[in-house]
XYZ file of N, CA and C in Angstrom:
510
model
N -56.033 82.276 173.710
C -55.131 81.933 173.243
C -53.976 80.950 173.629
N -52.825 80.656 173.059
C -52.697 78.662 173.514
C -51.877 78.993 174.553
N -51.617 78.157 175.765
C -51.034 78.108 176.581
C -49.356 78.093 176.387
N -48.167 79.134 176.997
C -46.770 78.322 176.799
C -46.787 77.055 177.697
N -45.570 76.356 177.298
C -45.187 74.973 177.663
C -43.577 74.882 177.876
N -42.943 74.901 178.560
C -41.959 74.795 179.239
C -41.271 73.630 178.276
N -40.095 72.779 177.856
C -39.239 71.867 177.568
C -38.518 71.545 178.913
N -38.383 69.819 179.086
C -38.362 69.780 180.103
C -36.776 69.909 179.901
N -35.965 69.564 178.732
C -34.789 69.207 178.023
C -33.693 71.293 178.773
N -35.081 72.349 178.317
C -34.172 73.396 178.233
C -34.383 73.839 179.662
N -35.497 73.325 180.969
C -34.949 73.427 182.415
C -34.403 72.830 183.210
N -33.557 71.316 182.656
C -32.729 70.750 183.028
C -31.310 71.656 182.555
N -31.214 72.650 181.729
C -30.274 73.315 181.019
C -30.660 74.017 181.696
N -31.433 74.978 181.673
C -31.105 76.280 183.658
C -31.029 76.200 184.347
N -31.411 74.713 184.430
C -30.582 74.576 186.541
C -29.094 74.161 186.640
N -28.914 73.594 184.998
C -27.173 73.357 185.411
C -26.049 74.198 184.998
N -26.732 75.288 184.377
C -26.203 76.359 183.481
C -25.871 77.087 185.283
N -27.078 77.963 185.646
C -27.383 78.320 187.066
C -26.441 78.064 187.969
N -26.507 76.651 187.596
C -25.553 76.080 189.393
C -23.720 75.980 188.855
N -23.992 75.744 187.319
C -21.933 75.734 187.219
C -21.888 77.526 187.402
N -22.820 77.854 186.715
C -22.367 79.823 187.387
C -21.869 80.107 189.017
N -23.160 79.541 189.609
C -22.989 79.698 190.879
C -22.134 79.093 192.315
N -21.486 78.008 191.025
C -20.320 77.673 191.979
C -18.841 77.927 190.984
N -18.863 78.049 189.900
C -17.245 78.992 190.081
C -17.132 80.832 190.427
N -18.574 81.272 190.208
C -18.476 82.281 191.466
C -18.123 82.049 192.554
N -18.367 81.587 193.086
C -18.068 80.976 194.779
C -16.576 80.469 194.176
N -15.926 79.306 194.005
C -14.970 79.005 193.777
C -13.870 80.635 193.107
N -14.156 81.199 192.397
C -13.513 81.869 192.012
C -13.297 83.715 193.311
N -14.209 83.396 193.467
C -14.267 84.191 194.557
C -13.458 84.144 195.571
N -12.807 82.924 196.276
C -11.984 81.962 197.244
C -10.735 82.714 196.748
N -10.164 82.978 195.399
C -9.396 83.459 195.222
C -9.173 84.734 195.100
N -10.323 85.496 195.049
C -10.252 87.037 195.246
C -10.461 87.448 193.841
N -11.381 86.590 192.967
C -11.789 86.980 191.714
C -13.112 87.183 191.561
N -13.363 88.627 190.824
C -14.514 88.724 191.485
C -15.586 89.287 189.875
N -15.006 89.564 189.200
C -14.646 89.615 187.880
C -14.595 88.459 187.147
N -15.589 87.694 186.834
C -15.994 86.755 186.243
C -16.468 86.859 184.878
N -16.570 87.679 184.544
C -17.730 88.027 183.096
C -16.746 87.607 182.042
N -14.770 87.543 182.116
C -14.755 86.784 180.631
C -15.459 85.216 180.521
N -15.154 84.511 181.270
C -16.191 82.769 181.534
C -17.351 83.088 181.241
N -18.336 83.893 181.644
C -19.745 84.434 181.447
C -19.600 84.719 179.661
N -19.026 85.178 179.336
C -19.503 85.368 178.018
C -18.980 84.545 176.660
N -17.908 83.615 177.392
C -17.674 82.283 176.711
C -18.659 81.384 176.758
N -19.039 80.928 177.835
C -20.533 80.170 178.044
C -21.424 81.024 176.520
N -22.170 82.246 176.587
C -22.472 83.211 176.254
C -22.244 82.491 174.208
N -20.774 83.020 173.977
C -21.297 82.556 172.438
C -20.560 81.290 172.207
N -20.640 80.165 172.992
C -20.637 78.960 172.751
C -21.823 78.889 172.607
N -22.513 78.921 173.206
C -24.372 78.340 172.929
C -24.181 79.194 171.505
N -24.346 80.750 171.369
C -24.309 81.150 170.463
C -23.817 80.720 168.911
N -22.325 80.024 169.317
C -22.227 79.613 167.926
C -22.948 77.819 167.928
N -24.125 77.145 168.429
C -24.176 76.507 167.973
C -23.916 75.309 169.084
N -23.090 75.079 170.091
C -22.292 74.357 171.162
C -21.864 73.861 170.675
N -21.038 73.962 169.387
C -19.961 73.419 168.970
C -18.809 73.175 169.473
N -18.169 71.952 169.597
C -16.698 72.282 169.965
C -15.715 72.487 169.125
N -15.948 72.819 168.555
C -14.646 72.959 167.202
C -14.517 74.508 167.374
N -15.910 75.742 167.723
C -15.450 76.990 167.956
C -14.779 77.221 168.905
N -14.535 76.471 170.368
C -14.369 76.791 171.812
C -12.498 77.393 171.645
N -11.671 76.209 170.297
C -10.322 77.282 170.281
C -10.369 78.476 170.244
N -11.180 79.067 168.727
C -10.967 80.158 167.693
C -12.026 81.273 169.156
N -13.147 80.562 170.093
C -13.719 81.856 171.533
C -12.241 82.049 172.526
N -11.674 80.941 172.363
C -10.794 80.813 173.886
C -9.880 81.868 173.802
N -8.904 81.439 171.881
C -8.386 81.987 172.041
C -8.424 83.670 171.039
N -9.303 83.850 170.537
C -10.109 85.170 170.541
C -10.151 86.550 171.557
N -10.526 85.634 173.065
C -10.987 86.147 174.008
C -9.849 86.808 174.548
N -8.313 85.682 174.455
C -7.266 85.979 175.348
C -6.695 87.600 174.167
N -7.106 87.010 172.962
C -6.267 88.158 172.192
C -7.165 89.756 172.593
N -8.044 89.950 172.326
C -9.052 90.971 172.895
C -8.508 91.296 174.314
N -8.381 90.686 175.434
C -7.951 91.140 176.303
C -6.870 91.834 176.474
N -5.923 90.704 176.140
C -4.156 91.410 175.548
C -4.441 92.498 174.995
N -5.228 93.099 173.955
C -5.134 94.350 172.954
C -5.630 95.097 173.337
N -6.692 95.192 174.457
C -7.380 96.104 175.714
C -6.379 96.259 176.964
N -5.321 95.620 176.969
C -4.185 96.474 178.111
C -2.946 96.445 177.214
N -2.780 96.280 175.973
C -1.895 97.098 175.030
C -2.019 98.852 175.041
N -3.964 98.243 174.989
C -3.572 100.177 174.496
C -3.875 100.669 175.424
N -4.262 100.325 176.783
C -4.385 101.694 178.632
C -2.078 101.421 178.124
N -1.220 100.539 177.946
C -0.503 100.648 178.499
C 0.634 101.383 176.907
N 0.222 101.792 176.255
C 0.295 102.522 175.202
C -0.396 104.360 175.749
N -1.305 104.084 175.484
C -2.149 105.392 176.099
C -1.392 106.031 177.305
N -0.697 104.959 177.741
C 0.085 105.712 178.654
C 1.879 106.643 178.227
N 1.982 104.926 177.056
C 3.425 105.881 176.552
C 3.010 107.481 176.047
N 1.900 107.144 174.975
C 1.852 108.664 174.441
C 1.581 109.275 174.204
N 0.985 109.480 175.642
C 0.045 110.713 176.069
C 1.033 112.407 176.106
N 2.371 111.733 176.523
C 2.728 112.733 177.579
C 3.225 113.686 176.109
N 3.022 112.471 174.885
C 3.558 113.246 173.697
C 2.413 113.588 172.825
N 1.625 113.062 172.260
C 0.299 113.402 171.414
C -0.886 113.700 172.419
N -0.475 114.059 173.968
C -1.857 114.800 174.243
C -2.373 113.207 174.867
N -3.552 113.228 176.256
C -4.589 111.810 175.998
C -5.338 111.677 175.124
N -6.534 112.139 174.379
C -7.352 112.908 173.197
C -6.709 111.721 172.278
N -5.768 112.195 171.542
C -5.115 111.710 170.056
C -4.367 110.874 170.379
N -3.999 110.090 171.740
C -3.054 108.860 172.009
C -4.341 108.166 171.976
N -5.534 108.075 172.541
C -6.573 107.394 172.565
C -6.896 106.466 171.345
N -7.522 107.285 170.491
C -8.072 108.018 169.449
C -7.305 107.184 168.205
N -6.131 107.373 168.735
C -4.960 106.651 167.247
C -4.780 105.393 167.599
N -5.419 105.033 169.387
C -4.889 103.600 169.725
C -6.394 102.545 169.880
N -7.064 103.220 169.945
C -8.145 102.504 169.839
C -8.532 101.908 167.856
N -8.377 103.382 167.601
C -8.263 102.869 165.439
C -7.167 102.025 165.220
N -5.328 101.769 165.720
C -4.788 100.696 165.175
C -5.251 99.660 165.870
N -5.865 99.733 167.109
C -5.842 97.938 167.536
C -7.583 97.612 167.145
N -8.419 98.531 166.745
C -9.096 97.798 165.727
C -8.967 97.429 164.832
N -8.280 98.687 164.198
C -7.934 98.034 162.042
C -7.313 96.730 162.772
N -6.010 96.452 163.623
C -5.994 95.483 163.295
C -5.816 94.252 163.790
N -7.403 94.049 164.940
C -8.065 92.654 165.047
C -8.961 92.472 163.551
N -9.213 93.153 162.934
C -10.386 93.667 161.748
C -9.497 92.575 160.917
N -8.403 93.228 160.071
C -7.732 93.263 159.091
C -6.223 91.904 159.242
N -6.176 91.748 160.356
C -5.012 89.835 160.611
C -6.277 88.793 160.369
N -7.584 89.293 160.758
C -8.794 87.647 160.601
C -7.895 87.161 159.751
N -7.731 87.726 158.122
C -7.734 87.441 157.316
C -6.413 86.406 157.384
N -5.072 86.622 157.944
C -4.149 85.890 158.580
C -4.505 84.523 159.425
N -4.990 85.084 160.575
C -5.611 84.087 161.827
C -6.755 83.671 161.841
N -7.601 83.868 161.208
C -9.035 84.205 162.414
C -9.737 83.414 163.813
N -8.368 82.136 163.735
C -8.730 81.693 165.613
C -8.371 82.714 166.299
N -7.395 83.925 165.921
C -6.980 84.817 167.601
C -7.489 85.900 166.847
N -8.361 86.637 165.275
C -7.879 87.868 165.419
C -9.517 87.478 165.192
N -10.524 87.444 165.212
C -11.592 87.793 165.430
C -13.189 88.340 165.742
N -15.089 88.028 166.056
C -15.569 88.866 166.748
C -15.571 88.948 167.870
N -14.693 87.513 168.118
C -14.553 86.706 169.763
C -13.454 88.044 170.856
N -12.564 88.368 170.193
C -11.557 89.167 169.987
C -11.955 90.664 170.260
N -13.073 91.404 169.290
C -13.549 91.884 168.987
C -14.416 92.826 170.353
N -15.176 91.957 170.498
C -15.986 91.809 171.669
C -15.440 91.542 172.976
N -14.019 90.467 173.489
C -13.146 90.636 174.900
C -12.369 92.187 174.785
N -11.996 92.443 173.997
C -11.498 93.840 173.378
C -12.323 95.215 174.301
N -13.891 95.249 173.614
C -14.929 95.961 173.833
C -14.714 96.017 174.677
N -15.179 95.177 175.656
C -16.104 94.754 176.827
C -15.245 95.528 177.790
N -13.409 94.626 177.894
C -12.432 95.203 178.734
C -12.585 96.771 178.514
N -12.396 97.264 177.330
C -12.150 98.689 177.428
C -13.293 99.775 178.870
N -13.968 98.951 178.803
C -15.451 99.680 179.468
C -14.422 100.301 180.840
N -14.000 98.998 181.587
C -13.176 99.780 183.032
C -12.054 100.039 182.857
N -12.354 101.575 184.392
C -11.005 102.395 184.089
C -9.453 101.580 183.975
N -9.915 100.349 185.112
C -8.753 99.641 185.207
C -8.452 98.323 184.596
N -7.659 97.745 184.431
C -7.236 96.641 183.179
C -6.814 95.348 184.736
N -8.151 94.464 184.656
C -7.553 93.770 185.603
C -7.276 92.988 184.988
N -6.488 91.944 183.738
C -6.069 91.106 182.900
C -5.867 90.162 183.210
N -4.984 89.722 183.968
C -4.490 88.434 184.556
C -5.934 87.851 185.018
N -6.378 88.342 186.139
C -7.383 88.221 186.707
C -8.298 88.079 185.646
N -8.738 88.705 184.792
C -9.668 87.614 183.908
C -9.366 86.862 183.277
N -8.150 86.983 182.624
C -7.978 85.647 181.795
C -7.565 84.317 182.423
N -7.263 84.280 184.158
C -7.772 83.122 185.267
C -9.390 82.857 185.581
N -10.104 84.031 184.861
C -11.658 83.919 184.909
C -11.651 83.562 183.622
N -11.375 83.231 182.785
C -11.699 82.532 181.333
C -10.698 81.338 181.020
N -10.227 81.405 181.764
C -9.317 80.010 181.792
C -10.311 78.639 182.571
N -9.791 79.369 183.673
C -10.524 78.038 184.540
C -12.123 78.731 185.446
N -12.238 79.789 184.921
C -14.101 79.583 184.878
C -14.255 79.069 183.647
N -13.767 79.351 182.690
C -14.605 79.324 181.357
C -14.650 77.678 181.151
N -13.110 77.303 181.105
C -12.746 75.405 180.896
C -14.043 74.615 182.103
N -14.781 75.675 183.400
C -15.048 74.160 183.869
C -16.981 74.829 183.707
N -17.230 75.865 182.981
C -18.225 76.035 182.611
C -18.836 75.504 181.389
N -17.433 75.193 180.163
C -17.512 74.128 179.016
C -17.609 72.614 179.560
N -16.546 72.294 180.327
C -17.035 70.733 180.593
C -17.909 70.660 181.331
N -18.378 71.099 182.437
C -19.932 70.954 182.577
C -21.091 70.793 181.475
N -21.688 72.070 180.726
C -22.137 72.198 179.736
C -22.225 71.039 179.238
N -21.012 71.175 177.926
C -20.554 70.137 177.016
C -20.661 68.497 178.170
N -20.567 68.392 179.093
C -20.864 66.974 179.979
C -22.509 66.897 179.814
N -23.346 67.707 180.272
C -24.874 68.089 180.820
C -25.327 67.900 179.060
N -25.145 67.993 178.104
C -25.316 68.080 176.687
C -25.108 66.617 176.203
N -23.430 65.737 176.778
C -23.829 64.394 175.936
C -24.772 63.884 177.384
N -25.122 64.148 178.288
C -25.843 63.356 178.594
C -27.165 62.713 178.492
N -27.500 64.265 178.166
C -28.794 64.991 177.234
C -28.888 63.649 176.163
N -28.105 63.575 175.237
C -27.885 63.588 173.975
C -28.049 61.786 173.492
N -27.334 61.385 174.829
C -27.049 60.107 174.779
C -28.552 58.591 175.884
N -28.799 60.129 176.756
C -29.849 59.456 177.021
C -31.502 59.930 175.923
N -31.429 60.759 174.763
C -32.251 60.929 173.744
C -31.764 59.357 172.886
N -30.682 59.288 172.547
C -29.992 58.148 171.274
C -30.960 56.581 172.402
N -30.623 56.401 173.665
C -31.177 55.192 174.241
C -32.626 55.178 174.064
N -32.838 56.432 174.650
C -34.603 56.298 174.619
C -34.740 55.932 172.627
N -34.263 56.206 172.151
C -34.379 55.556 170.859
C -34.568 54.283 170.471
N -33.291 53.842 171.159
C -33.221 52.731 170.712
C -34.171 51.796 171.151
N -34.709 51.925 172.242
C -35.601 51.675 172.874
C -36.586 51.163 172.425
N -37.337 52.375 171.835
C -38.734 52.557 171.434
C -38.407 51.439 170.166
N -37.342 51.939 168.865
C -37.037 50.882 168.176
C -37.232 49.079 168.001
N -36.549 49.168 169.436
C -36.084 47.576 169.581
C -38.320 46.987 169.520
N -38.922 47.511 170.691
C -40.374 47.518 170.776
C -40.919 46.803 169.323
């Protein structure tokens, strides 16, 4: 059986991401924001997308649309429930929201994408919508995490390039 070997870059990235998340948790908690899942998901999607900066706009936009769609669903159910009943209102609006998130992707994939669907789905887990706090966590916490991580990645790439240059000079 071979021994498992950790990569130095992975360990450093783990320390950086864990530290950034802890700083974000502390900072946002001073503003009374304890639900930071929107920022954490953003970072997860960034890494899942290959840490490509060009995906950042779609992640932020889709996340915003998903959170607002969930809020719209809650308000829509409140309006329709007295007329149609609670279950029919919920099922009708869930169907409509999911249908629109998928179909409108043909018109604007930046806004209506898998990120929107995911944020919409996660937001519906909560019985009380905290959309403004979630948007604050998404934009402030998410931007903080992305700036920190992209800076760290650029330092790693720069260090590797410098190391390669020094090797090739010899």
